[in-house]
Every structure is written in C-alpha cells, then in structure tokens.
PDB file of C-alpha atoms in Angstrom:
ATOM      1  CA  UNK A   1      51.110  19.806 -24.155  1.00 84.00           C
ATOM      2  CA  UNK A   2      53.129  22.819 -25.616  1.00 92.00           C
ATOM      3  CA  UNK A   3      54.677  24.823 -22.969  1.00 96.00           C
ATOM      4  CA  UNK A   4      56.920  27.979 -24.134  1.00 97.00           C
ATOM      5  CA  UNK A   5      58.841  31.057 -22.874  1.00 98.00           C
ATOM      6  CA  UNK A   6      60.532  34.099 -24.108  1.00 98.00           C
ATOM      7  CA  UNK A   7      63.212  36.649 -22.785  1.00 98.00           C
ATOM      8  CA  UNK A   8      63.422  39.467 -24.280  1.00 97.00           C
ATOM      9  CA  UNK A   9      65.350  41.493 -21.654  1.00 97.00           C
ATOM     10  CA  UNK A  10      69.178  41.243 -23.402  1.00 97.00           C
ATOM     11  CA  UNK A  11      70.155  44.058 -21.002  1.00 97.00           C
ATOM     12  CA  UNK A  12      74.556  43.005 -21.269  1.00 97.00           C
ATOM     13  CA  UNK A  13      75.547  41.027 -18.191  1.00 98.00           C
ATOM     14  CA  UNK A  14      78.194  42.055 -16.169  1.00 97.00           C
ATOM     15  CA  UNK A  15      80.936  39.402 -16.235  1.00 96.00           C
ATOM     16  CA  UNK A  16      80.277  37.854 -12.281  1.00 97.00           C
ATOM     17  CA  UNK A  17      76.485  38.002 -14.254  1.00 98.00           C
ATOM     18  CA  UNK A  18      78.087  35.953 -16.747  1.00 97.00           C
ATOM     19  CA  UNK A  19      79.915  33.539 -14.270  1.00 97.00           C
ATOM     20  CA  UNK A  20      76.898  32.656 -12.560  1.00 98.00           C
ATOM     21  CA  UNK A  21      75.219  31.963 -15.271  1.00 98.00           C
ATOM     22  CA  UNK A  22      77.842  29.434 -16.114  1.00 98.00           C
ATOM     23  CA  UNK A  23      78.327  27.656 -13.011  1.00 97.00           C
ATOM     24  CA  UNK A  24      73.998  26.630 -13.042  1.00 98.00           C
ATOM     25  CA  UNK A  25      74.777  24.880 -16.726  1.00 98.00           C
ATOM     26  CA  UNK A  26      75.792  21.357 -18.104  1.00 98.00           C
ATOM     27  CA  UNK A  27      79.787  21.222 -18.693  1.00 98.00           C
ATOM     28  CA  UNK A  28      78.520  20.621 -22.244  1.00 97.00           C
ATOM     29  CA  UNK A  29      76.762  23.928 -22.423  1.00 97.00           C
ATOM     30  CA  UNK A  30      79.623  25.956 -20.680  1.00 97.00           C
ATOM     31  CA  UNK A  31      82.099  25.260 -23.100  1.00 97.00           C
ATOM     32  CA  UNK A  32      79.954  25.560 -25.879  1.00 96.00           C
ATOM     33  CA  UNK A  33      79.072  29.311 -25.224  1.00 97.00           C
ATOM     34  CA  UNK A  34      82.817  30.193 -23.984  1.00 96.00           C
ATOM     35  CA  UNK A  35      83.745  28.838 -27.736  1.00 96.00           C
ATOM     36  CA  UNK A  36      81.278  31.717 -29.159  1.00 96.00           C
ATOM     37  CA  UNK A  37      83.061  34.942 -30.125  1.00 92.00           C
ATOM     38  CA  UNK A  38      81.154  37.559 -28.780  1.00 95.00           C
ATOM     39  CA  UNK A  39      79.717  38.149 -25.398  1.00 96.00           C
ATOM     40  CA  UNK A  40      76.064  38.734 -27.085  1.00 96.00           C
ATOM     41  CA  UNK A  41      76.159  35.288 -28.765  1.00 96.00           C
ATOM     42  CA  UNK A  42      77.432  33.435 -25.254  1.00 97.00           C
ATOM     43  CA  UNK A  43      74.473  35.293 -23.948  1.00 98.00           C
ATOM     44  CA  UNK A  44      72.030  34.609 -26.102  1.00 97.00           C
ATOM     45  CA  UNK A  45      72.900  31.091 -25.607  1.00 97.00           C
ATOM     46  CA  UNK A  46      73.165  30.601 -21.944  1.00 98.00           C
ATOM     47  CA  UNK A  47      70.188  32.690 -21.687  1.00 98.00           C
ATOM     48  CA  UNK A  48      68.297  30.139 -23.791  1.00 98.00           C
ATOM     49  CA  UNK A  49      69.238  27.498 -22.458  1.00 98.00           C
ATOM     50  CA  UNK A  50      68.182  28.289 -18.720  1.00 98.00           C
ATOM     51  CA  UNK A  51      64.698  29.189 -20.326  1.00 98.00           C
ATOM     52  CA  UNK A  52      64.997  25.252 -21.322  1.00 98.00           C
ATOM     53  CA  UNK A  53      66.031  24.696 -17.619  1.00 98.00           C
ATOM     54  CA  UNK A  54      63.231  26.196 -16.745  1.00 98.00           C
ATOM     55  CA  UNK A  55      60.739  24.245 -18.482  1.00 98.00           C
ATOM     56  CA  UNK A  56      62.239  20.868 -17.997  1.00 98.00           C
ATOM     57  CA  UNK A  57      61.555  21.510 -14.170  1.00 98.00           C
ATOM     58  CA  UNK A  58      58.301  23.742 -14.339  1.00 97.00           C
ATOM     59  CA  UNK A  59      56.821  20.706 -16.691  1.00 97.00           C
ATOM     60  CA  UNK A  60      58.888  17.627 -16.093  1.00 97.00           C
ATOM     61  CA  UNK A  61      60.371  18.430 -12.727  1.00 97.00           C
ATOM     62  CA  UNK A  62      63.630  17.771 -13.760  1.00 97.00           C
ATOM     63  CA  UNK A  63      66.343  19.471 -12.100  1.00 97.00           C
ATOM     64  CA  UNK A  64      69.344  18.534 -13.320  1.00 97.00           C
ATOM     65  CA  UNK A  65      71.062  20.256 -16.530  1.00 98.00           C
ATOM     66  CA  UNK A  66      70.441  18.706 -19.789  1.00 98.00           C
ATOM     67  CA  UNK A  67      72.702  16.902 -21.847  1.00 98.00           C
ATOM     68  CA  UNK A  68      72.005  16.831 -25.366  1.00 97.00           C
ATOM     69  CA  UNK A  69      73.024  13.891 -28.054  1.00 94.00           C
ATOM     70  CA  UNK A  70      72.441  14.528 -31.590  1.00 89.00           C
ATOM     71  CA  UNK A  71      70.106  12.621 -33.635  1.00 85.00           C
ATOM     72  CA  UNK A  72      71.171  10.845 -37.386  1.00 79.00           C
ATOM     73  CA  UNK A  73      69.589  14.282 -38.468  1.00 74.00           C
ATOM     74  CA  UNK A  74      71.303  16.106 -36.467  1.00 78.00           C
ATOM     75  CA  UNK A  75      68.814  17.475 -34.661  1.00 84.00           C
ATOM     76  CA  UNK A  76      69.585  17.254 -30.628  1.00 91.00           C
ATOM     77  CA  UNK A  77      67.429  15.257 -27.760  1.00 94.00           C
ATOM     78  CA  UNK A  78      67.731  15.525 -24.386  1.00 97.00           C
ATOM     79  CA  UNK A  79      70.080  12.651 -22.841  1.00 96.00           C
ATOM     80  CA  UNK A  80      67.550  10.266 -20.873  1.00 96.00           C
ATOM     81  CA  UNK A  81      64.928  12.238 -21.659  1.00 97.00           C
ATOM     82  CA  UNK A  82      64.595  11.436 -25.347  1.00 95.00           C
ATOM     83  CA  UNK A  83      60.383  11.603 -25.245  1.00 95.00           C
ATOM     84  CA  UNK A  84      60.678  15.366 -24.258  1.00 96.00           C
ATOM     85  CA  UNK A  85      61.003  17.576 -27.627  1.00 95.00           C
ATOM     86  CA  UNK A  86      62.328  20.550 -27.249  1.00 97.00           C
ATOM     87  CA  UNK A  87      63.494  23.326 -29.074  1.00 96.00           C
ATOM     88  CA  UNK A  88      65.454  26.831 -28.915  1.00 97.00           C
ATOM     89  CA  UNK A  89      66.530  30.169 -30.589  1.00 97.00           C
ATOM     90  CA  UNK A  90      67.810  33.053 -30.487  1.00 97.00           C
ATOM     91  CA  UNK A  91      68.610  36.977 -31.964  1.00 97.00           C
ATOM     92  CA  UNK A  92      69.813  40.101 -30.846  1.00 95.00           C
ATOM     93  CA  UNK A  93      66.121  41.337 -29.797  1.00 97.00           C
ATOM     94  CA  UNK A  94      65.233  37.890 -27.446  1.00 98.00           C
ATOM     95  CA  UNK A  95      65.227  34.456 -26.688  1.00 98.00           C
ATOM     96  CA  UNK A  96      62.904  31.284 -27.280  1.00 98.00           C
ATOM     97  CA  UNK A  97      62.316  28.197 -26.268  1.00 98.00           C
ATOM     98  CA  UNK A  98      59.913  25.319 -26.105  1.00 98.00           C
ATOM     99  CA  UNK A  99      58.752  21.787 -24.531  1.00 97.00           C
ATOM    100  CA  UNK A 100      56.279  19.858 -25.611  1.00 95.00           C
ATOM    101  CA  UNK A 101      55.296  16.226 -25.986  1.00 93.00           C
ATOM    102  CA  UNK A 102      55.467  16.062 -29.736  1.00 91.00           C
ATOM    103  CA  UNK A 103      57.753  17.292 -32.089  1.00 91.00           C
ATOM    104  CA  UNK A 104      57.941  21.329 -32.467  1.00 94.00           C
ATOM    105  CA  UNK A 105      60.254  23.901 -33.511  1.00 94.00           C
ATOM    106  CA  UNK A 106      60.499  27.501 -32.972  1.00 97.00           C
ATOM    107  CA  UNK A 107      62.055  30.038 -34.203  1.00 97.00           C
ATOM    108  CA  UNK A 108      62.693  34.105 -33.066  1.00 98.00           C
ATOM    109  CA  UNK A 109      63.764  36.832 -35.105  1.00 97.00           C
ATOM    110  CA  UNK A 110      64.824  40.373 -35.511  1.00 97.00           C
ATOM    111  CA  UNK A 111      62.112  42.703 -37.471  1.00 97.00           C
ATOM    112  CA  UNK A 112      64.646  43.395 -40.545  1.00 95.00           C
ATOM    113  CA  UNK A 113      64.609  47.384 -41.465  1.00 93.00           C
ATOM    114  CA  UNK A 114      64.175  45.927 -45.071  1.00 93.00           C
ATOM    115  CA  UNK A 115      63.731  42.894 -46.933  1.00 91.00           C
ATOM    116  CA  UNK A 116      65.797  40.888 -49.157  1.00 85.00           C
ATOM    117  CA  UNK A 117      64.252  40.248 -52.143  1.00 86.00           C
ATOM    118  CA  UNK A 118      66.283  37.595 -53.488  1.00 88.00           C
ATOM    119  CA  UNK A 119      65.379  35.287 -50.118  1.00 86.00           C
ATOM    120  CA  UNK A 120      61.866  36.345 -50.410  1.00 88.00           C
ATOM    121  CA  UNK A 121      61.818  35.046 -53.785  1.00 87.00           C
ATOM    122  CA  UNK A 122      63.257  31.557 -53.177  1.00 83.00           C
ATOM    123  CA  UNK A 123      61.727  30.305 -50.316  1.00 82.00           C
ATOM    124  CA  UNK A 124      58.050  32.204 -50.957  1.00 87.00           C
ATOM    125  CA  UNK A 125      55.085  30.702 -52.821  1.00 84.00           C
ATOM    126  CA  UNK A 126      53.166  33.160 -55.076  1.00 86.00           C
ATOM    127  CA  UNK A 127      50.361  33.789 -52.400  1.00 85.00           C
ATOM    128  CA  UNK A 128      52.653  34.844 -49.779  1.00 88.00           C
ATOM    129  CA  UNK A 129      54.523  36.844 -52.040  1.00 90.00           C
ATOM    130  CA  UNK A 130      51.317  38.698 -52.689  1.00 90.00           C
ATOM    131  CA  UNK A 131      50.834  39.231 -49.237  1.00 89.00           C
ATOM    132  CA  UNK A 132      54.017  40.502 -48.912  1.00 91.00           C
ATOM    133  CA  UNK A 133      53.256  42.718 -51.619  1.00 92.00           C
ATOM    134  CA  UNK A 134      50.225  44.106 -50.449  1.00 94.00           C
ATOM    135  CA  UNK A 135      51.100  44.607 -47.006  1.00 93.00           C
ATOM    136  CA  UNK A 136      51.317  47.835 -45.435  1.00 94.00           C
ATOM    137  CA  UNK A 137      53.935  46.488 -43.022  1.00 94.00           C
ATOM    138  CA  UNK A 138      56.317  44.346 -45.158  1.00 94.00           C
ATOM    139  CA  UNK A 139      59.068  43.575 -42.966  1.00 96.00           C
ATOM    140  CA  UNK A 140      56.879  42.334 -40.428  1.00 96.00           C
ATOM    141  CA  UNK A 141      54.475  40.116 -42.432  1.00 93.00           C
ATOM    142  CA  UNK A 142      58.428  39.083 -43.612  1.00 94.00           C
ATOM    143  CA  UNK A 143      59.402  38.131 -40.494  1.00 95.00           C
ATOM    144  CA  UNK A 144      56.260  36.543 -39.478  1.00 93.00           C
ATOM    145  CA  UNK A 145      56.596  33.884 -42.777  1.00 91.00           C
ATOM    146  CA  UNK A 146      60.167  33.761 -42.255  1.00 91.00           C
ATOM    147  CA  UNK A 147      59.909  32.734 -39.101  1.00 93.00           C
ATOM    148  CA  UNK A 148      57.001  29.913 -39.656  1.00 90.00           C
ATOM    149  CA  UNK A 149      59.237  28.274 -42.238  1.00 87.00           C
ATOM    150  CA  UNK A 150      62.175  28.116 -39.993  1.00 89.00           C
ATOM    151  CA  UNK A 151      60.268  27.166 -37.243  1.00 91.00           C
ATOM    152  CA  UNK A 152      58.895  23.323 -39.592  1.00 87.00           C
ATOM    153  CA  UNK A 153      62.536  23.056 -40.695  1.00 84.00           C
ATOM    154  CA  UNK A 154      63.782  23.334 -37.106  1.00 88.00           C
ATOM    155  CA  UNK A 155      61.086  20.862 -36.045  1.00 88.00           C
ATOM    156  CA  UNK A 156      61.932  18.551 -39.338  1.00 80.00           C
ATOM    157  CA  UNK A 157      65.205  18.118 -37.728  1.00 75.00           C
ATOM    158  CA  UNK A 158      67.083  19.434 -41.371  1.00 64.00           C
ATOM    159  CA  UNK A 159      68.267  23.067 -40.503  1.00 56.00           C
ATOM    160  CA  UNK A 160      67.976  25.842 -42.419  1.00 44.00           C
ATOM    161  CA  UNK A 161      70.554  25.109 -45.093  1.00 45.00           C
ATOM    162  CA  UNK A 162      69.471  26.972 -48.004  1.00 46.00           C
ATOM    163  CA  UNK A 163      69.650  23.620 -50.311  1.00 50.00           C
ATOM    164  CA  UNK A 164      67.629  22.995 -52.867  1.00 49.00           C
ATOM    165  CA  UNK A 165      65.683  19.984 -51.555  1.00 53.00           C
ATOM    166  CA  UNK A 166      64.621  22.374 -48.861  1.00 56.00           C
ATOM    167  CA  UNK A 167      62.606  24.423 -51.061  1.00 58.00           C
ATOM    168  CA  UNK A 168      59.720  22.820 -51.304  1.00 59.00           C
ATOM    169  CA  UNK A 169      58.812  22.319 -47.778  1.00 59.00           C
ATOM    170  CA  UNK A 170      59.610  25.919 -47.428  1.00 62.00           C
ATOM    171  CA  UNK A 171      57.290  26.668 -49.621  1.00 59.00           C
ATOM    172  CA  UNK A 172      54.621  24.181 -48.422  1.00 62.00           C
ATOM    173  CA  UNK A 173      54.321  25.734 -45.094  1.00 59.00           C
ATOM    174  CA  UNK A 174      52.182  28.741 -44.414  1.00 57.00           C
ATOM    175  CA  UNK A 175      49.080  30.076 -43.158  1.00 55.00           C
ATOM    176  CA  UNK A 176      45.900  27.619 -43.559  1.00 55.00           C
ATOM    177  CA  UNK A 177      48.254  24.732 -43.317  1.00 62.00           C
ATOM    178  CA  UNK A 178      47.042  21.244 -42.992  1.00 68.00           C
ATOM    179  CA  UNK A 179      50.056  19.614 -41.834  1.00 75.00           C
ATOM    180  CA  UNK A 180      51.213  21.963 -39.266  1.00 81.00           C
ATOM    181  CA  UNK A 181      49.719  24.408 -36.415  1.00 87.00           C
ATOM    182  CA  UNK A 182      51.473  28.014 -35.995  1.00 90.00           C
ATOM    183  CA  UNK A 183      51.205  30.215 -32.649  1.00 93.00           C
ATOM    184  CA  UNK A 184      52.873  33.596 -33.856  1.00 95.00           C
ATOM    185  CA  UNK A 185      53.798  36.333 -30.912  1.00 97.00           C
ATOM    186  CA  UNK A 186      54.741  39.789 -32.203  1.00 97.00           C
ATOM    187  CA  UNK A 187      56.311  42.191 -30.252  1.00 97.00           C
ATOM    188  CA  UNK A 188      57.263  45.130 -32.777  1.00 95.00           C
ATOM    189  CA  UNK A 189      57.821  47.526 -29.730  1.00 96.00           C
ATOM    190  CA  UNK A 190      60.773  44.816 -28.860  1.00 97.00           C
ATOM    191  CA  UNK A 191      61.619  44.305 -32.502  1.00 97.00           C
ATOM    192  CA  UNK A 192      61.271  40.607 -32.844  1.00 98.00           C
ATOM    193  CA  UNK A 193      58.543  38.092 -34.309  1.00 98.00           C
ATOM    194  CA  UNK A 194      58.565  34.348 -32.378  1.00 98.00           C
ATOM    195  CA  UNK A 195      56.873  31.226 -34.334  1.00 96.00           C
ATOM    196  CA  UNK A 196      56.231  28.045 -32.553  1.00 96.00           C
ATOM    197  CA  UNK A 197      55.294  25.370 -35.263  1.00 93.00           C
ATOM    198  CA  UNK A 198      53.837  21.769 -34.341  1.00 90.00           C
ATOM    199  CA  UNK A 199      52.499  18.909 -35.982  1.00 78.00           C
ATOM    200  CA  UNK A 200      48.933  18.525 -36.528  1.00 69.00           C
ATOM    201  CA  UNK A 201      47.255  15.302 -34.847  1.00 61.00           C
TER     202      UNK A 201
END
C-alpha cells in the first residue's frame, strides 16, 4: 500500500508563515530546520515533513508528530511506529514524500540546465548511457535515471555517498528491473522529476 504526495508550490513564507509551521512539528523537527542556513532549506524541510504528517494521519490515523530514531544504517524510522516506512526529499522546485507498508525510497529533483558528464559516467551502465545519448531531451531522461538510483539507495538505507561500493547497485538499477518497481512523475513545466522506488514482491 504505497501512498505519496508532492508540493510543488515553494512560493517563500512569510515569517508568522514560518512560525506556524513550526509550532504543528515534533521539537525534534523544529530545531532541526532552525539549524539549516537558509530560509529555502528550513522550508523545504518543514514543508516535507507536514506532507509526512499528512500521510501518517490520512493512512494510519496518527495524529501526533513523528519522532524519528535512526537505524544501524542510518536510515530513520518512525518512533513507535517502526512497521510504517517512510521516506522524504526535497529541491528548490518541490517536495516528496511517501508511506507505504514495505520499504521505499523516493527521491525529487531539479531538471539540471546541463549534465555532468563525469557523474553520468560513474554511476551509468552502458545502456543508459546510450539512452542518454540518443535522447532528444538529455537533461530530463538525466534526471529521470538520476533520480531512480537515488530513490533504491534511499530505500537501501546507505545514502548517496558517492563510494565506491555504491557503484554497483547504482548501476544495477534501471528501467526493466527485476528487483525493484519505479513510478516516475515529471513535471518539466515545474522543473522537477520525482521517483518513488519499491521492492518487488
């Protein structure tokens, strides 16, 4: 049961905006977005996590904000509610997040107004580079792989680290997959590709 939502209004909110937006989240949350430098980032993260707010009470009925405990991975779990997966992100065109009863990640980013070669390269198998290639809309099909990959390392639990063990799961995951299922929304006319990635049954 995969349930997801995106904002991609990031309209700048007015600082009482802002406070009210802080007094409906966890302690935990508040001081983690008042630690971020920039208003955009605290928004970005508020933002997603009252989408996650959202869900837990559309879905789960919970009311009450979450409080998250990190895993040996890393990777965070809702206090009490450790059967619920979750996940969020976030970029200057939107904000993502999911619920679901098995173990997903997502991922949303900005449509880049090129792409870097050198990333392409390492985490890229020779079919997607081809695609790539022979697209007549690089950036996006970019975005749209970039975002897929992110999404299974966000759901492995291992974050996007750039390390070399990393590679070959990057690589692994793409379109025709057997071990994982991708829903892809584009929205070039908001500037931003979202990937949800779950494990196949």
């Amino acid at each position: 049961m995969l349930r997801y939502r995106i904002n991609d209004d990031m309209t700048p909110w007015s600082e009482e905006r802002m406070e009210e937006i802080l007094s409906l989240v966890s302690l935990q949350r508040r001081e983690k977005a008042l630690k971020l430098r920039h208003k955009s980032g605290r928004q970005q993260s508020l933002m997603a996590y009252r989408l996650l707010q959202e869900l837990l009470e559309e879905v789960y009925g919970i009311t009450e904000p979450p409080v998250f405990r990190l895993l040996e991975n890393g990777k965070p779990v809702i206090f009490g509610h450790e059967d619920i997966h979750f996940n969020m992100s976030h970029c200057r065109n939107g904000v993502a997040c999911a619920v679901s009863d098995r173990p997903i990640g997502i991922d949303i980013e900005s449509i880049p107004q090129e792409i870097k070669k050198g990333l392409a390269e390492y985490v890229f198998n020779d079919y997607e580079l081809q695609m790539l290639k022979a697209s007549p809309s690089p950036t996006l099909v970019f975005t749209r792989l970039w975002t897929m990959k992110e999404a299974v390392v966000k759901l492995s639990g291992r974050g996007l680290t750039g390390k070399e063990q990393l590679r070959p799961l990057l690589q692994e995951c793409h379109i025709g997959s057997d071990t994982w299922h991708f829903h892809t929304i584009e929205k070039q006319e908001k500037g931003y590709v979202c990937t949800i990635a779950e494990g196949k049954e």
